[in-house]
């Protein structure tokens, strides 16, 4: 074990959330393996029963130096939230947030069918920003899907969010660890575009930091 | 290299719970593995398939769970180690066989792994297999973390061989679909072994060489109960039962399975390590009597923490009654006392709340108005209801069925079944399905409704069934309906695989789980061989399907079959391939003034078609749309346009 890996808090609790089909489970797996390779104990709890049917998806990551934790983070105890969909980000912040949480929200909505049908309202981007700011110590709203579309596929939004998170997270998620796992988990023809996505994520943070 | 096949003893990997189960079986030298797909169990077999070639394992997605048990048992009878796995209700499907297997006994180690779903995260029930262990008299092991998933499955094979009986290892969603770092053990050498042989030349009752039978029952049942007494003795010193806490705790918590992790966290959240003793049981049936007696004697207050029904609680209380003179007065808390619910999933904070109450420790949320703010935010987040995927053939099928039933006008209804198309009961399926029960029950119940015409019932009866469910048990219901001339329209929603759980093969497909060429059984030919009318249609042809259904509803008596064929939108052959580029002609879309009352977005509800509030027109969400083109046919104004993608 590499004992130099420090954690700001033990266990450090990260939630990755989104909607089925956005690559939520893959992203949590990548983050989990990257940290486990650093010698940290990682426990992940996932709800992906409805992952392919438009439902909310949520992965709970517990990162520790001392063994296995519950696969469910207790309410109000998240240290960071990565949301691949903004309304899901708010849902998770409301349930698991606290005044010290970091939040990264992709700004592109996926409308629930109740919204499309006119039975429910979807909050505006401005109210999402206000709500996320009110429930976090620091939040970043990032146009990850739009940037991913420019690269050719909206699914790359998850890697863009990872690149962004790596810039602001106290966890040791570095580009080398990402590259290592990319070589292992992805076919070769996907390497370049995923590396681009990761870099875009890194630079989106700079842009968002400059904005505020 | 695949982590499942890492030969290095002591290597540590982040494994999905179901991968840990598979690795445990590999370390035990499993040779046969069978299952029927179901969340949260499916990845056990999927993982063993990754190892099948290198570890020389026969892996099978069986036609149903009872068959999975039977095929696995054959391996055991011939001396091989075998495993079968399924979701919770699958054990109910196979329980008749399991009842007899317990009495006849096994040879090679045989382990049944139900992966259960307390709280029904991805189920329509929260059934339990634990009761079967008591009812059928087989040992029950419940791992309490990811390492134990692997270690206990590994050990369960040894136990099974020692007592010559099937052993159950129960997992739950939070373990099976959780991940943790697991330290690997060695993989056994695959030496050349003599070919497996089923021996039957010995005397009656010989466990290794006799004929396998459950009678004479006084002997086989006695033998089974003696085995369970041996198991109880083995469990007394099992390393899978652990205790952490003071010698005489204020409160003893007894728990098992994923609740162990919730309890440990709850104690840590409250800082109550000095007050609470945590007894984690890995061997939950039969209960180790002396071990429990020791811990029950150490305190006067006991809280039993488990999910859904009070299995552990009731069994411990029964034991405590027997041990009353040794353990002294004991107050039990749990479900009967009203401290914990008998349904749903537990979480660390739910356990913490109960502990706080029993210990008189304060348990508070975030101060400073954060919780009020959070509630406000929660109220502005719209619910995310389950929906068929964009491009899903089921949405089109239910649209046509729903329209046909309305046109018919006799209050016809649909008996549903298990698969993605269960969602036909929700708005995404236009509430077309009116009942859902077990696998294969749609056509089974429909075959009963189909007899009620003799009492004057005139409602058309429709049953829907997926292709995998058809082979699972639907075919039995169809046989019953056909034979008794039930008046039923049977619609087979054939999307080319077991789609809901990740495209596992079934008997209707040309390749099996191992990729071998197998005999594909065509449901159309099977149905035609029953001597009934069988039509085949494309669900994306809304008008044609609807007309055909109206016509079938006019037929008198007997079963009419309609096979609606179109591959799942997420299937390997359709995924990431769009047939059409869709767009909405804003000049033609009549918006709110359309007589259709927003049929496209308000009723059809495909996530790929959204409503532009500012312009008051429909719009395609290009990130979501799968380009199936079906919505173009529902717009009365012809405003939704499809453009073929080259």
Coordinates of N, CA and C in Angstrom, one line a residue, chain B residues 531-627:
Chain B
X531 N -51.4 -25.4 -33.6 CA -52.7 -25.4 -34.4 C -53.5 -24.1 -34.3
X532 N -52.9 -23.0 -34.0 CA -53.6 -21.8 -33.8 C -53.2 -20.7 -34.8
X533 N -54.0 -19.7 -35.0 CA -53.6 -18.6 -35.9 C -52.5 -17.8 -35.4
X534 N -51.4 -17.6 -36.2 CA -50.3 -16.8 -35.7 C -50.0 -15.8 -36.8
X535 N -50.0 -14.5 -36.4 CA -49.6 -13.4 -37.3 C -48.3 -12.8 -36.8
X536 N -47.5 -12.3 -37.8 CA -46.2 -11.7 -37.4 C -46.3 -10.2 -37.9
X537 N -45.9 -9.3 -37.0 CA -45.9 -7.9 -37.4 C -44.7 -7.1 -36.9
X538 N -44.6 -5.9 -37.4 CA -43.5 -5.0 -37.0 C -44.2 -3.9 -36.1
X539 N -43.8 -3.8 -34.9 CA -44.4 -2.8 -34.0 C -44.3 -1.4 -34.5
X540 N -43.2 -1.1 -35.3 CA -43.1 0.3 -35.8 C -44.1 0.6 -36.9
X541 N -44.8 -0.4 -37.4 CA -45.9 -0.2 -38.3 C -47.2 0.0 -37.4
X542 N -47.4 1.2 -36.9 CA -48.5 1.4 -36.0 C -49.8 1.1 -36.5
X543 N -50.1 1.6 -37.8 CA -51.4 1.4 -38.4 C -51.7 -0.1 -38.7
X544 N -50.7 -0.8 -39.3 CA -50.9 -2.2 -39.6 C -51.1 -3.0 -38.4
X545 N -50.4 -2.8 -37.3 CA -50.5 -3.5 -36.1 C -51.9 -3.3 -35.5
X546 N -52.3 -2.1 -35.5 CA -53.6 -1.7 -34.9 C -54.7 -2.4 -35.6
X547 N -54.7 -2.4 -37.0 CA -55.7 -3.0 -37.8 C -55.8 -4.5 -37.5
X548 N -54.6 -5.1 -37.5 CA -54.5 -6.6 -37.3 C -55.1 -6.9 -35.9
X549 N -54.9 -6.1 -34.9 CA -55.4 -6.4 -33.6 C -56.9 -6.3 -33.5
X550 N -57.4 -5.2 -34.1 CA -58.9 -5.1 -34.2 C -59.5 -6.3 -34.8
X551 N -58.9 -6.7 -35.9 CA -59.4 -7.9 -36.6 C -59.3 -9.2 -35.7
X552 N -58.2 -9.4 -35.0 CA -58.1 -10.5 -34.1 C -59.1 -10.5 -33.0
X553 N -59.5 -9.3 -32.5 CA -60.4 -9.2 -31.4 C -61.8 -9.6 -31.9
X554 N -62.0 -9.6 -33.2 CA -63.4 -10.0 -33.7 C -63.5 -11.5 -33.8
X555 N -62.3 -12.2 -33.8 CA -62.4 -13.7 -33.9 C -63.1 -14.3 -32.7
X556 N -63.8 -15.4 -33.0 CA -64.6 -16.1 -32.0 C -63.7 -17.2 -31.4
X557 N -63.6 -17.3 -30.1 CA -63.0 -18.4 -29.4 C -61.6 -18.7 -29.8
X558 N -60.9 -19.4 -28.9 CA -59.5 -19.8 -29.1 C -58.5 -18.8 -29.0
X559 N -57.3 -19.2 -29.0 CA -56.1 -18.3 -28.9 C -55.7 -17.7 -30.2
X560 N -55.5 -16.4 -30.3 CA -54.9 -15.8 -31.5 C -53.5 -15.3 -31.1
X561 N -52.5 -15.5 -31.9 CA -51.2 -15.1 -31.6 C -50.7 -14.0 -32.5
X562 N -50.2 -12.9 -32.0 CA -49.5 -11.9 -32.8 C -48.1 -11.7 -32.3
X563 N -47.1 -12.0 -33.1 CA -45.7 -11.8 -32.8 C -45.3 -10.5 -33.3
X564 N -44.9 -9.6 -32.4 CA -44.4 -8.3 -32.8 C -42.9 -8.3 -32.7
X565 N -42.2 -8.2 -33.9 CA -40.8 -8.4 -33.9 C -40.0 -7.1 -34.2
X566 N -39.1 -6.7 -33.4 CA -38.3 -5.5 -33.6 C -37.2 -5.6 -32.5
X567 N -36.0 -5.5 -32.9 CA -34.9 -5.6 -31.9 C -34.9 -4.4 -31.0
X568 N -34.5 -4.7 -29.7 CA -34.4 -3.6 -28.7 C -33.5 -2.5 -29.2
X569 N -33.8 -1.2 -28.8 CA -33.1 -0.1 -29.2 C -31.6 -0.1 -28.7
X570 N -31.4 -0.9 -27.6 CA -30.1 -0.9 -27.0 C -29.3 -2.2 -27.4
X571 N -30.0 -3.0 -28.3 CA -29.4 -4.3 -28.7 C -28.1 -4.0 -29.5
X572 N -27.2 -4.9 -29.5 CA -25.9 -4.7 -30.3 C -26.2 -4.3 -31.7
X573 N -27.3 -4.9 -32.3 CA -27.5 -4.6 -33.7 C -28.1 -3.2 -34.0
X574 N -28.8 -2.6 -32.9 CA -29.4 -1.3 -33.2 C -28.7 -0.2 -32.5
X575 N -28.0 -0.5 -31.4 CA -27.4 0.6 -30.6 C -26.4 1.5 -31.4
X576 N -26.5 2.8 -31.2 CA -25.7 3.8 -31.9 C -26.0 3.8 -33.4
X577 N -27.0 3.2 -33.9 CA -27.3 3.2 -35.3 C -28.7 3.9 -35.5
X578 N -28.7 5.1 -36.1 CA -30.0 5.8 -36.3 C -30.5 5.5 -37.7
X579 N -31.7 5.2 -37.8 CA -32.3 5.0 -39.1 C -32.7 6.3 -39.8
X580 N -33.2 7.2 -38.9 CA -33.7 8.5 -39.4 C -33.2 9.6 -38.6
X581 N -33.0 10.8 -39.3 CA -32.8 12.0 -38.6 C -34.1 12.7 -38.5
X582 N -34.6 12.9 -37.3 CA -35.9 13.4 -37.1 C -35.9 15.0 -36.9
X583 N -36.9 15.6 -37.4 CA -37.0 17.1 -37.0 C -38.5 17.4 -37.0
X584 N -38.8 18.6 -36.4 CA -40.2 19.1 -36.3 C -40.2 20.3 -37.2
X585 N -41.2 20.3 -38.1 CA -41.4 21.5 -39.0 C -42.3 22.4 -38.2
X586 N -41.6 23.5 -37.7 CA -42.3 24.4 -36.8 C -43.5 25.1 -37.4
X587 N -43.5 25.2 -38.7 CA -44.6 25.9 -39.4 C -45.8 25.0 -39.4
X588 N -45.5 23.7 -39.5 CA -46.7 22.8 -39.5 C -47.2 22.4 -38.1
X589 N -46.3 22.4 -37.1 CA -46.8 22.0 -35.8 C -47.8 23.0 -35.3
X590 N -48.9 22.6 -34.9 CA -50.0 23.5 -34.5 C -50.0 23.8 -33.0
X591 N -49.0 23.2 -32.3 CA -48.8 23.5 -30.9 C -50.1 23.3 -30.1
X592 N -50.4 24.3 -29.2 CA -51.5 24.2 -28.3 C -52.8 24.1 -29.1
X593 N -52.9 24.7 -30.3 CA -54.1 24.7 -31.0 C -54.4 23.5 -31.8
X594 N -53.4 22.5 -31.8 CA -53.6 21.2 -32.5 C -54.8 20.5 -31.8
X595 N -55.7 20.0 -32.6 CA -56.8 19.2 -32.1 C -56.4 17.9 -31.3
X596 N -55.1 17.6 -31.5 CA -54.6 16.3 -30.9 C -54.3 16.5 -29.4
X597 N -54.4 17.7 -28.9 CA -54.1 17.9 -27.5 C -52.7 17.5 -27.2
X598 N -51.7 17.8 -28.0 CA -50.3 17.5 -27.9 C -50.1 16.0 -27.7
X599 N -50.6 15.2 -28.7 CA -50.5 13.8 -28.7 C -49.0 13.4 -28.6
X600 N -48.2 14.1 -29.3 CA -46.7 13.7 -29.4 C -46.0 13.8 -28.0
X601 N -46.2 14.9 -27.3 CA -45.4 15.1 -26.1 C -46.2 14.8 -24.8
X602 N -47.5 15.0 -24.9 CA -48.3 14.8 -23.7 C -48.7 13.4 -23.5
X603 N -48.9 12.7 -24.7 CA -49.4 11.3 -24.6 C -48.3 10.3 -25.0
X604 N -47.7 10.5 -26.2 CA -46.7 9.5 -26.7 C -45.5 9.5 -25.7
X605 N -45.1 10.6 -25.2 CA -44.1 10.7 -24.2 C -42.7 10.0 -24.5
X606 N -42.2 10.1 -25.7 CA -40.9 9.6 -25.9 C -39.9 10.7 -25.4
X607 N -38.9 10.3 -24.6 CA -38.0 11.3 -24.1 C -37.2 12.0 -25.2
X608 N -37.2 11.5 -26.4 CA -36.5 12.2 -27.5 C -37.3 13.3 -28.1
X609 N -38.6 13.5 -27.7 CA -39.4 14.5 -28.3 C -39.8 15.4 -27.1
X610 N -39.4 16.7 -27.2 CA -39.7 17.5 -26.0 C -40.5 18.7 -26.5
X611 N -41.0 19.5 -25.5 CA -41.9 20.6 -25.8 C -41.1 21.9 -25.6
X612 N -41.1 22.7 -26.6 CA -40.4 24.0 -26.6 C -41.4 25.1 -26.0
X613 N -41.3 25.4 -24.7 CA -42.2 26.2 -24.0 C -42.3 27.6 -24.7
X614 N -41.1 28.1 -25.1 CA -41.1 29.5 -25.6 C -41.9 29.6 -26.9
X615 N -41.6 28.6 -27.8 CA -42.2 28.7 -29.2 C -43.5 28.0 -29.2
X616 N -43.8 27.2 -28.2 CA -45.1 26.5 -28.2 C -45.2 25.4 -29.3
X617 N -44.1 24.8 -29.6 CA -44.1 23.7 -30.5 C -43.3 22.5 -30.0
X618 N -43.4 21.4 -30.6 CA -42.6 20.2 -30.3 C -41.2 20.4 -30.9
X619 N -40.3 19.7 -30.3 CA -38.9 19.8 -30.8 C -38.2 18.4 -30.5
X620 N -37.3 18.1 -31.4 CA -36.5 16.8 -31.2 C -35.3 17.2 -30.3
X621 N -35.1 16.4 -29.2 CA -33.9 16.5 -28.4 C -32.8 15.6 -29.1
X622 N -31.9 16.2 -29.8 CA -31.0 15.5 -30.6 C -30.0 14.6 -29.8
X623 N -29.9 15.0 -28.5 CA -29.0 14.1 -27.7 C -29.7 12.8 -27.3
X624 N -31.0 12.8 -27.2 CA -31.7 11.7 -26.8 C -32.3 10.8 -27.9
X625 N -32.8 11.5 -29.0 CA -33.5 10.8 -30.0 C -32.7 9.7 -30.6
X626 N -33.4 8.5 -30.8 CA -32.7 7.3 -31.4 C -33.0 7.2 -32.8
X627 N -33.8 8.1 -33.4 CA -34.1 8.1 -34.8 C -34.9 6.9 -35.3

